Short mmCIF file of C-alpha atoms in Angstrom, two decimals:
data_model
loop_
_atom_site.label_atom_id
_atom_site.label_comp_id
_atom_site.label_asym_id
_atom_site.label_seq_id
_atom_site.Cartn_x
_atom_site.Cartn_y
_atom_site.Cartn_z
CA MET A 140 -7.26 18.85 -7.96
CA LYS A 141 -3.64 17.88 -8.46
CA ALA A 142 -1.97 16.94 -5.18
CA ILE A 143 1.62 16.86 -3.98
CA LEU A 144 1.56 14.39 -1.10
CA LEU A 145 4.58 15.79 0.68
CA ASP A 146 6.66 14.40 3.51
CA ILE A 147 8.96 16.91 5.24
CA ASP A 148 11.78 15.05 6.99
CA GLY A 149 14.12 13.60 4.40
CA VAL A 150 12.46 15.60 1.62
CA LEU A 151 12.78 19.25 2.63
CA ASN A 152 15.79 18.57 4.85
CA THR A 153 18.81 16.28 5.15
CA GLY A 154 21.40 15.53 7.79
CA ASP A 155 23.18 18.72 6.62
CA THR A 156 20.20 21.07 7.10
CA THR A 157 20.75 23.46 9.98
CA ASN A 158 18.14 26.20 9.62
CA THR A 159 14.93 25.79 11.56
CA ILE A 160 11.59 27.52 11.23
CA GLU A 161 11.48 30.22 13.88
CA GLY A 162 9.69 29.07 17.01
CA THR A 163 10.07 25.38 16.13
CA ASN A 164 12.67 22.65 15.89
CA ILE A 165 11.54 21.84 12.33
CA LEU A 166 14.39 21.84 9.84
CA ILE A 167 13.61 23.15 6.34
CA ASP A 168 16.06 23.69 3.50
CA ILE A 169 14.62 26.69 1.68
CA HIS A 170 16.11 25.58 -1.66
CA ARG A 171 14.20 22.30 -1.46
CA LEU A 172 10.99 24.14 -0.61
CA MET A 173 11.58 26.29 -3.71
CA TYR A 174 11.68 23.06 -5.74
CA VAL A 175 8.19 22.29 -4.43
CA LYS A 176 7.11 25.83 -5.32
CA ARG A 177 8.32 25.26 -8.88
CA ILE A 178 6.24 22.06 -9.08
CA ILE A 179 3.19 24.03 -7.91
CA GLU A 180 3.80 26.80 -10.46
CA GLU A 181 4.14 24.31 -13.34
CA THR A 182 1.15 22.13 -12.42
CA GLY A 183 -1.25 24.07 -10.23
CA ALA A 184 -0.99 21.29 -7.63
CA LYS A 185 -1.70 21.76 -3.95
CA ILE A 186 0.43 20.53 -1.05
CA VAL A 187 -1.06 17.84 1.16
CA SER A 188 1.24 17.01 4.05
CA VAL A 189 1.82 13.34 4.75
CA SER A 190 4.56 14.16 7.23
CA SER A 191 4.50 12.53 10.63
CA LEU A 192 5.35 16.04 11.89
CA THR A 193 1.82 17.24 11.25
CA GLY A 194 0.44 15.07 14.04
CA PRO A 195 2.82 15.61 16.95
CA ILE A 196 3.35 19.36 16.53
CA GLY A 197 -0.31 20.18 16.94
CA PHE A 198 -2.68 20.04 14.02
CA GLN A 199 -6.31 19.12 14.44
CA LYS A 200 -8.09 17.52 11.50
CA THR A 201 -11.84 17.89 10.98
CA ASP A 202 -14.01 16.32 8.30
CA THR A 203 -13.50 19.25 5.95
CA SER A 204 -10.33 21.03 7.05
CA PHE A 205 -7.50 21.28 9.57
CA TYR A 206 -6.08 23.94 11.83
CA ALA A 207 -3.03 24.59 13.97
CA LYS A 208 -3.52 24.02 17.70
CA THR A 209 0.00 25.03 18.74
CA GLU A 210 2.54 27.78 18.00
CA PRO A 211 4.96 25.38 16.19
CA ALA A 212 2.13 24.17 13.95
CA GLN A 213 1.08 27.73 13.14
CA SER A 214 4.73 28.67 12.52
CA LEU A 215 5.00 25.83 9.98
CA LEU A 216 1.87 27.02 8.14
CA ASP A 217 3.06 30.64 8.22
CA PHE A 218 6.52 29.69 6.94
CA PHE A 219 5.13 27.81 3.95
CA LYS A 220 2.81 30.73 3.16
CA GLN A 221 5.66 33.28 3.43
CA GLN A 222 7.58 31.25 0.86
CA GLY A 223 4.70 31.39 -1.62
CA THR A 224 3.48 27.89 -0.94
CA GLU A 225 0.67 26.70 1.26
CA ILE A 226 -0.31 23.47 2.94
CA HIS A 227 -3.77 22.76 1.55
CA ASP A 228 -4.54 19.72 3.72
CA ILE A 229 -2.92 17.15 5.98
CA ILE A 230 -3.16 13.40 6.13
CA GLN A 231 -2.77 12.25 9.70
CA ARG A 232 -1.29 8.87 10.47
CA VAL A 233 -4.02 6.42 11.50
CA HIS A 234 -2.92 3.12 9.94
CA ASN A 235 0.34 1.19 10.29
CA LYS A 236 1.37 2.14 6.73
CA ARG A 237 1.19 5.64 5.28
CA GLN A 238 -0.20 4.22 2.03
CA PHE A 239 -3.47 3.22 3.72
CA ASP A 240 -3.97 6.76 5.02
CA ILE A 241 -3.21 8.13 1.54
CA ASP A 242 -5.62 5.63 -0.08
CA GLU A 243 -8.43 6.87 2.21
CA TRP A 244 -7.62 10.50 1.48
CA LEU A 245 -7.61 9.86 -2.28
CA GLN A 246 -10.98 8.12 -2.07
CA ASN A 247 -12.49 11.05 -0.15
CA ASN A 248 -11.15 13.87 -2.34
CA ASP A 249 -11.58 14.84 -5.97
CA VAL A 250 -8.02 14.18 -7.17
CA GLU A 251 -7.15 14.47 -10.84
CA SER A 252 -3.54 13.39 -10.33
CA PHE A 253 -1.02 13.12 -7.53
CA VAL A 254 2.62 12.60 -6.73
CA ILE A 255 4.06 11.32 -3.46
CA ILE A 256 7.38 12.88 -2.45
CA ASP A 257 8.79 10.81 0.41
CA ASP A 258 12.06 9.41 1.71
CA ASP A 259 10.59 6.39 3.50
CA VAL A 260 9.13 4.40 0.62
CA CYS A 261 8.95 0.99 2.31
CA GLN A 262 5.42 2.01 3.36
CA TYR A 263 4.06 1.77 -0.17
CA SER A 264 2.98 -1.06 -2.43
CA GLU A 265 4.58 -1.83 -5.79
CA GLU A 266 1.58 -0.33 -7.62
CA MET A 267 2.27 3.07 -6.01
CA ARG A 268 5.86 3.34 -7.36
CA PRO A 269 4.89 5.23 -10.55
CA TYR A 270 3.51 8.01 -8.33
CA ILE A 271 6.49 8.27 -5.94
CA ILE A 272 9.52 10.52 -5.95
CA LYS A 273 11.99 8.74 -3.64
CA THR A 274 14.34 11.11 -1.80
CA SER A 275 16.49 8.59 0.06
CA ASN A 276 19.36 6.42 -1.06
CA ILE A 277 18.11 3.20 0.51
CA PRO A 278 16.46 0.25 -1.28
CA TRP A 279 12.69 0.35 -1.83
CA ASN A 280 11.91 -2.33 0.75
CA GLN A 281 13.97 -0.89 3.62
CA MET A 282 12.97 1.74 6.14
CA VAL A 283 14.93 4.97 6.59
CA MET A 284 16.75 4.64 9.90
CA ASP A 285 19.40 7.35 9.83
CA MET A 286 19.58 10.99 8.71
CA ARG A 287 22.55 10.03 6.51
CA ASP A 288 20.06 8.11 4.36
CA TYR A 289 18.28 11.38 3.50
CA GLU A 290 19.18 12.94 0.18
CA GLY A 291 16.30 15.38 0.08
CA LEU A 292 14.38 16.56 -2.96
CA LYS A 293 16.72 17.23 -5.88
CA GLU A 294 16.30 19.53 -8.86
CA GLU A 295 16.07 16.66 -11.37
CA GLN A 296 13.20 15.18 -9.34
CA VAL A 297 11.22 18.40 -9.83
CA TYR A 298 10.84 17.57 -13.53
CA GLU A 299 9.81 14.01 -12.73
CA ALA A 300 7.14 15.26 -10.30
CA ILE A 301 5.81 17.71 -12.89
CA GLU A 302 5.59 14.91 -15.46
CA ILE A 303 3.70 12.65 -13.02
CA LEU A 304 1.23 15.41 -12.11
CA ASN A 305 0.61 16.37 -15.74
CA ARG A 306 -0.12 12.83 -16.96
CA LYS A 307 -3.49 12.45 -18.60
CA GLU A 308 -4.39 9.33 -16.60
CA LYS A 309 -6.60 9.56 -13.55
CA LYS A 310 -5.55 8.66 -10.04
CA LEU A 311 -4.55 5.14 -9.02
CA LYS A 312 -7.26 2.68 -9.98
CA LYS A 313 -8.83 0.70 -7.16
#
């Protein structure tokens, strides 16, 4: 499987995004979600949410799948599906750095290639940089603290993500 490890805040929205998914307070810029759809169409990749939103709004993770426990969580899943995309899996935050949760998920899944699309990249090691599309304008070692730091996913980054996912190399070596 090819995986798009996708954050939501700062990737699919910015400080200028005003439209919310009905029944939630989750901001999504539909144009940025269409960029993700284009990546999926060009690579066959599946979305795996690494967003901190997937915990608090009510998803339950089991050993083999996940499901929505609340209306906002179901609304998020339905919205993605209505747009021709789908959240295949979620990675819930367990460790102090998102990278450790991603490392565990990669070890437990058959992943051919992956790309991480995230605004808050201070959570990742140097060796992960070749797999990351950074959607904020802050330095690599600093945490996103303000919505003004969010640039969101841009069209030129779509091509970069496609190139990363279509590389012949296998996933990050351990």
